[in-house]
């Protein structure tokens, strides 16, 4: 039976979800709320949604499923508003917030006793881009789509959500909201703090030591890439997961102190062990395998640093969809080739490897 889905917030995540839902359910009606007109207009013009509003409450009673894809604070405010509306019986309310406990707690508080179902969710895909203009039907492909069930979730809720979102081609997984926030504090929230601190430390240092800017290369770039993330989103993430993140900061300070002490003692063995242990742990980690959280399908081509060579390779790959191209121009230590091309899936990667090895003499390495 065709359903009516209401997506509130037609930003990168909400609009990409609309596209993914339409892919498998072209008969579903998708309603969209957005505060600003620009994303509403784009979503309508690109057929991501069927109808749009700037008045959140107006479409809510029409929906079988409501997805709040808004900043965390606003998600909580809208859950509170939904509690006072006359919604369809059994409506499913879900969200996309990057932290879960605050949202799930609010839902359990405001929606308890109402004839609605709630399931927290966090699609673990995204980018630094914002707004409906950046929507991408493939954004969630192979990404974890985390559900955090609560007292307002039944097994049927989960099945209905998985069916609704099948066109996202994501990997669905369930986890307790608090555990979600603990895990993401370590592998996502704290690394963002670290990247931004390192960036700020370096910028301050470079005022006195100008060459620091010029010499910053591959390793520094890898460590600070996420310092370019959207500040508003990260502020709300930190503020909605305070205790857990503070705990990670304290733990890290102790680790830094330990290395500092080993250096000041000149303890060669301890320093060697420190690096060696980290190296072994990283090599054993999921990110080295296909299908890890951030996995992409990367191919490295060892080519001379000449523009026409790169153009020639891209010409060979015409018709294969690339997700990223990186030219490692400065520092070739620890990378396999100067040209790094990322693909969305294994078939495209294999096709590209075949095309390049058949048509050129360049060495191709797949990590
Ligand atoms: P976005 O900036 O592209 O979109 C945010 C949406 O919220 C827009 O539609 C905007 O109009 C709306 N909005 C913002 N403040 C509002 C307010 N006060 N009242 C009403 N509407 C308001 O951001 P996004 O990346 O789509 O993020 C949406 C949610 O998804 C956030 O909770 C974010 O934490 C989460 N998320 C983001 C990513 C990512 O990497 N971008 C990944 C996973 C989850």
CSV table of N, CA and C and ligand atoms in Angstrom, one decimal, residues 8-15 33-36 39 68-72 74-75 78 95-99 103 121-132 134 139-140 230 233-234 236-237, ligand 1:
chain,number,residue,atom,x,y,z
A,8,UNK,N,11.0,16.3,7.3
A,8,UNK,CA,11.2,17.6,7.8
A,8,UNK,C,12.7,18.0,7.9
A,9,UNK,N,13.0,18.9,7.0
A,9,UNK,CA,14.4,19.3,6.9
A,9,UNK,C,14.9,18.7,5.6
A,10,UNK,N,15.0,19.6,4.5
A,10,UNK,CA,15.4,19.1,3.2
A,10,UNK,C,16.8,19.5,3.0
A,11,UNK,N,17.7,19.2,4.0
A,11,UNK,CA,19.1,19.4,3.8
A,11,UNK,C,19.8,18.3,3.1
A,12,UNK,N,21.1,18.2,3.2
A,12,UNK,CA,21.8,17.1,2.6
A,12,UNK,C,21.2,15.8,2.9
A,13,UNK,N,21.0,15.5,4.2
A,13,UNK,CA,20.5,14.2,4.6
A,13,UNK,C,19.0,14.0,4.2
A,14,UNK,N,18.2,14.9,4.6
A,14,UNK,CA,16.7,14.8,4.3
A,14,UNK,C,16.5,14.6,2.8
A,15,UNK,N,17.1,15.5,2.0
A,15,UNK,CA,16.8,15.4,0.6
A,15,UNK,C,17.4,14.1,-0.1
A,33,UNK,N,9.1,19.5,4.5
A,33,UNK,CA,9.1,20.8,5.2
A,33,UNK,C,10.5,21.3,5.1
A,34,UNK,N,10.6,22.6,4.8
A,34,UNK,CA,11.9,23.2,5.0
A,34,UNK,C,11.7,24.7,5.3
A,35,UNK,N,12.6,25.2,6.2
A,35,UNK,CA,12.5,26.6,6.7
A,35,UNK,C,12.7,27.5,5.6
A,36,UNK,N,13.8,27.3,4.9
A,36,UNK,CA,14.1,28.3,3.8
A,36,UNK,C,13.6,27.8,2.5
A,39,UNK,N,15.9,25.4,-0.5
A,39,UNK,CA,15.9,23.9,-0.6
A,39,UNK,C,14.5,23.4,-0.9
A,68,UNK,N,12.5,13.3,10.9
A,68,UNK,CA,13.0,14.6,11.2
A,68,UNK,C,14.5,14.6,10.9
A,69,UNK,N,14.9,15.5,9.9
A,69,UNK,CA,16.3,15.5,9.5
A,69,UNK,C,16.8,16.9,9.7
A,70,UNK,N,16.9,17.3,10.9
A,70,UNK,CA,17.2,18.7,11.3
A,70,UNK,C,18.3,18.6,12.4
A,71,UNK,N,18.9,19.8,12.7
A,71,UNK,CA,19.8,19.8,13.8
A,71,UNK,C,19.2,19.2,15.1
A,72,UNK,N,20.0,18.7,16.0
A,72,UNK,CA,19.6,17.9,17.1
A,72,UNK,C,18.6,18.7,18.0
A,74,UNK,N,16.7,21.2,17.2
A,74,UNK,CA,15.4,21.4,16.4
A,74,UNK,C,14.6,20.1,16.3
A,75,UNK,N,15.3,19.0,16.2
A,75,UNK,CA,14.7,17.7,16.2
A,75,UNK,C,13.9,17.5,17.5
A,78,UNK,N,10.8,19.7,17.6
A,78,UNK,CA,9.7,19.2,16.8
A,78,UNK,C,9.1,17.9,17.4
A,95,UNK,N,14.3,10.0,13.0
A,95,UNK,CA,15.2,11.2,12.9
A,95,UNK,C,16.5,10.8,12.2
A,96,UNK,N,17.4,11.7,12.2
A,96,UNK,CA,18.7,11.5,11.5
A,96,UNK,C,19.8,12.0,12.4
A,97,UNK,N,19.5,12.4,13.6
A,97,UNK,CA,20.5,13.1,14.4
A,97,UNK,C,21.8,12.3,14.7
A,98,UNK,N,22.9,13.0,14.7
A,98,UNK,CA,24.2,12.4,14.9
A,98,UNK,C,24.5,11.9,16.3
A,99,UNK,N,23.8,12.4,17.3
A,99,UNK,CA,23.8,11.8,18.6
A,99,UNK,C,22.4,11.3,18.9
A,103,UNK,N,17.9,12.7,21.9
A,103,UNK,CA,16.7,12.6,21.1
A,103,UNK,C,15.8,11.5,21.5
A,121,UNK,N,17.4,7.2,14.7
A,121,UNK,CA,18.2,6.7,13.7
A,121,UNK,C,19.4,7.6,13.4
A,122,UNK,N,20.5,7.1,12.9
A,122,UNK,CA,21.6,7.9,12.5
A,122,UNK,C,22.2,7.3,11.2
A,123,UNK,N,21.9,7.9,10.1
A,123,UNK,CA,22.6,7.4,8.9
A,123,UNK,C,24.0,7.9,8.9
A,124,UNK,N,25.0,6.9,8.9
A,124,UNK,CA,26.4,7.3,9.0
A,124,UNK,C,27.0,7.6,7.7
A,125,UNK,N,26.5,8.6,7.1
A,125,UNK,CA,27.1,9.1,5.8
A,125,UNK,C,26.8,10.5,5.7
A,126,UNK,N,27.6,11.2,5.0
A,126,UNK,CA,27.4,12.7,4.9
A,126,UNK,C,28.7,13.3,4.3
A,127,UNK,N,28.7,14.6,4.3
A,127,UNK,CA,29.9,15.3,3.8
A,127,UNK,C,29.8,16.7,4.4
A,128,UNK,N,30.7,17.5,4.0
A,128,UNK,CA,30.7,18.9,4.5
A,128,UNK,C,29.7,19.7,3.8
A,129,UNK,N,29.1,19.2,2.7
A,129,UNK,CA,28.1,19.9,2.0
A,129,UNK,C,26.8,20.0,2.7
A,130,UNK,N,26.0,21.0,2.4
A,130,UNK,CA,24.7,21.2,3.1
A,130,UNK,C,23.6,21.5,2.0
A,131,UNK,N,22.4,21.4,2.4
A,131,UNK,CA,21.2,21.8,1.6
A,131,UNK,C,20.8,20.8,0.6
A,132,UNK,N,19.6,21.0,0.1
A,132,UNK,CA,19.0,20.0,-0.9
A,132,UNK,C,19.8,20.0,-2.2
A,134,UNK,N,22.8,19.6,-2.6
A,134,UNK,CA,23.9,18.6,-2.5
A,134,UNK,C,23.3,17.2,-2.4
A,139,UNK,N,24.2,8.6,-1.5
A,139,UNK,CA,24.9,9.1,-0.4
A,139,UNK,C,25.1,7.9,0.7
A,140,UNK,N,24.1,7.1,0.8
A,140,UNK,CA,24.1,6.1,1.9
A,140,UNK,C,24.5,4.8,1.5
A,230,UNK,N,31.3,21.3,9.2
A,230,UNK,CA,30.4,22.4,9.5
A,230,UNK,C,30.3,22.7,11.0
A,233,UNK,N,26.9,22.0,13.2
A,233,UNK,CA,26.6,20.6,13.4
A,233,UNK,C,27.5,20.1,14.5
A,234,UNK,N,28.8,20.4,14.5
A,234,UNK,CA,29.7,19.8,15.5
A,234,UNK,C,29.5,20.4,16.9
A,236,UNK,N,26.5,21.3,18.0
A,236,UNK,CA,25.4,20.6,18.6
A,236,UNK,C,25.7,19.2,19.0
A,237,UNK,N,26.6,18.5,18.2
A,237,UNK,CA,27.0,17.2,18.6
A,237,UNK,C,27.7,17.1,20.0
B,1,LIG,P1,21.8,20.5,6.4
B,1,LIG,O1,22.4,21.8,6.9
B,1,LIG,O2,22.1,20.2,5.0
B,1,LIG,O3,20.3,20.6,6.7
B,1,LIG,C1,19.7,20.9,7.9
B,1,LIG,C2,18.2,21.2,7.7
B,1,LIG,O4,17.7,21.7,9.0
B,1,LIG,C3,17.9,22.2,6.7
B,1,LIG,O5,16.8,21.8,6.0
B,1,LIG,C4,17.6,23.5,7.5
B,1,LIG,O6,16.7,24.3,6.8
B,1,LIG,C5,17.0,22.9,8.7
B,1,LIG,N1,17.1,23.7,9.9
B,1,LIG,C6,18.2,24.1,10.5
B,1,LIG,N2,17.9,24.8,11.6
B,1,LIG,C7,16.5,24.9,11.7
B,1,LIG,C8,15.6,25.5,12.6
B,1,LIG,N3,16.0,26.1,13.7
B,1,LIG,N4,14.3,25.3,12.3
B,1,LIG,C9,13.9,24.6,11.3
B,1,LIG,N5,14.7,24.0,10.4
B,1,LIG,C10,16.0,24.2,10.6
B,1,LIG,O7,22.3,19.4,7.4
B,1,LIG,P2,22.2,17.8,7.3
B,1,LIG,O8,23.6,17.4,7.0
B,1,LIG,O9,21.1,17.4,6.4
B,1,LIG,O10,21.9,17.4,8.8
B,1,LIG,C11,20.6,17.1,9.3
B,1,LIG,C12,20.7,16.1,10.5
B,1,LIG,O11,21.4,15.0,10.0
B,1,LIG,C13,21.5,16.7,11.6
B,1,LIG,O12,20.9,16.3,12.8
B,1,LIG,C14,22.9,16.1,11.5
B,1,LIG,O13,23.4,15.9,12.8
B,1,LIG,C15,22.5,14.7,10.9
B,1,LIG,N6,23.6,14.1,10.2
B,1,LIG,C16,24.4,14.8,9.4
B,1,LIG,C17,25.4,14.1,8.7
B,1,LIG,C18,26.4,14.9,7.8
B,1,LIG,O14,27.5,14.5,7.7
B,1,LIG,N7,25.9,16.0,7.2
B,1,LIG,C19,25.6,12.8,8.8
B,1,LIG,C20,24.7,12.0,9.6
B,1,LIG,C21,23.7,12.7,10.3
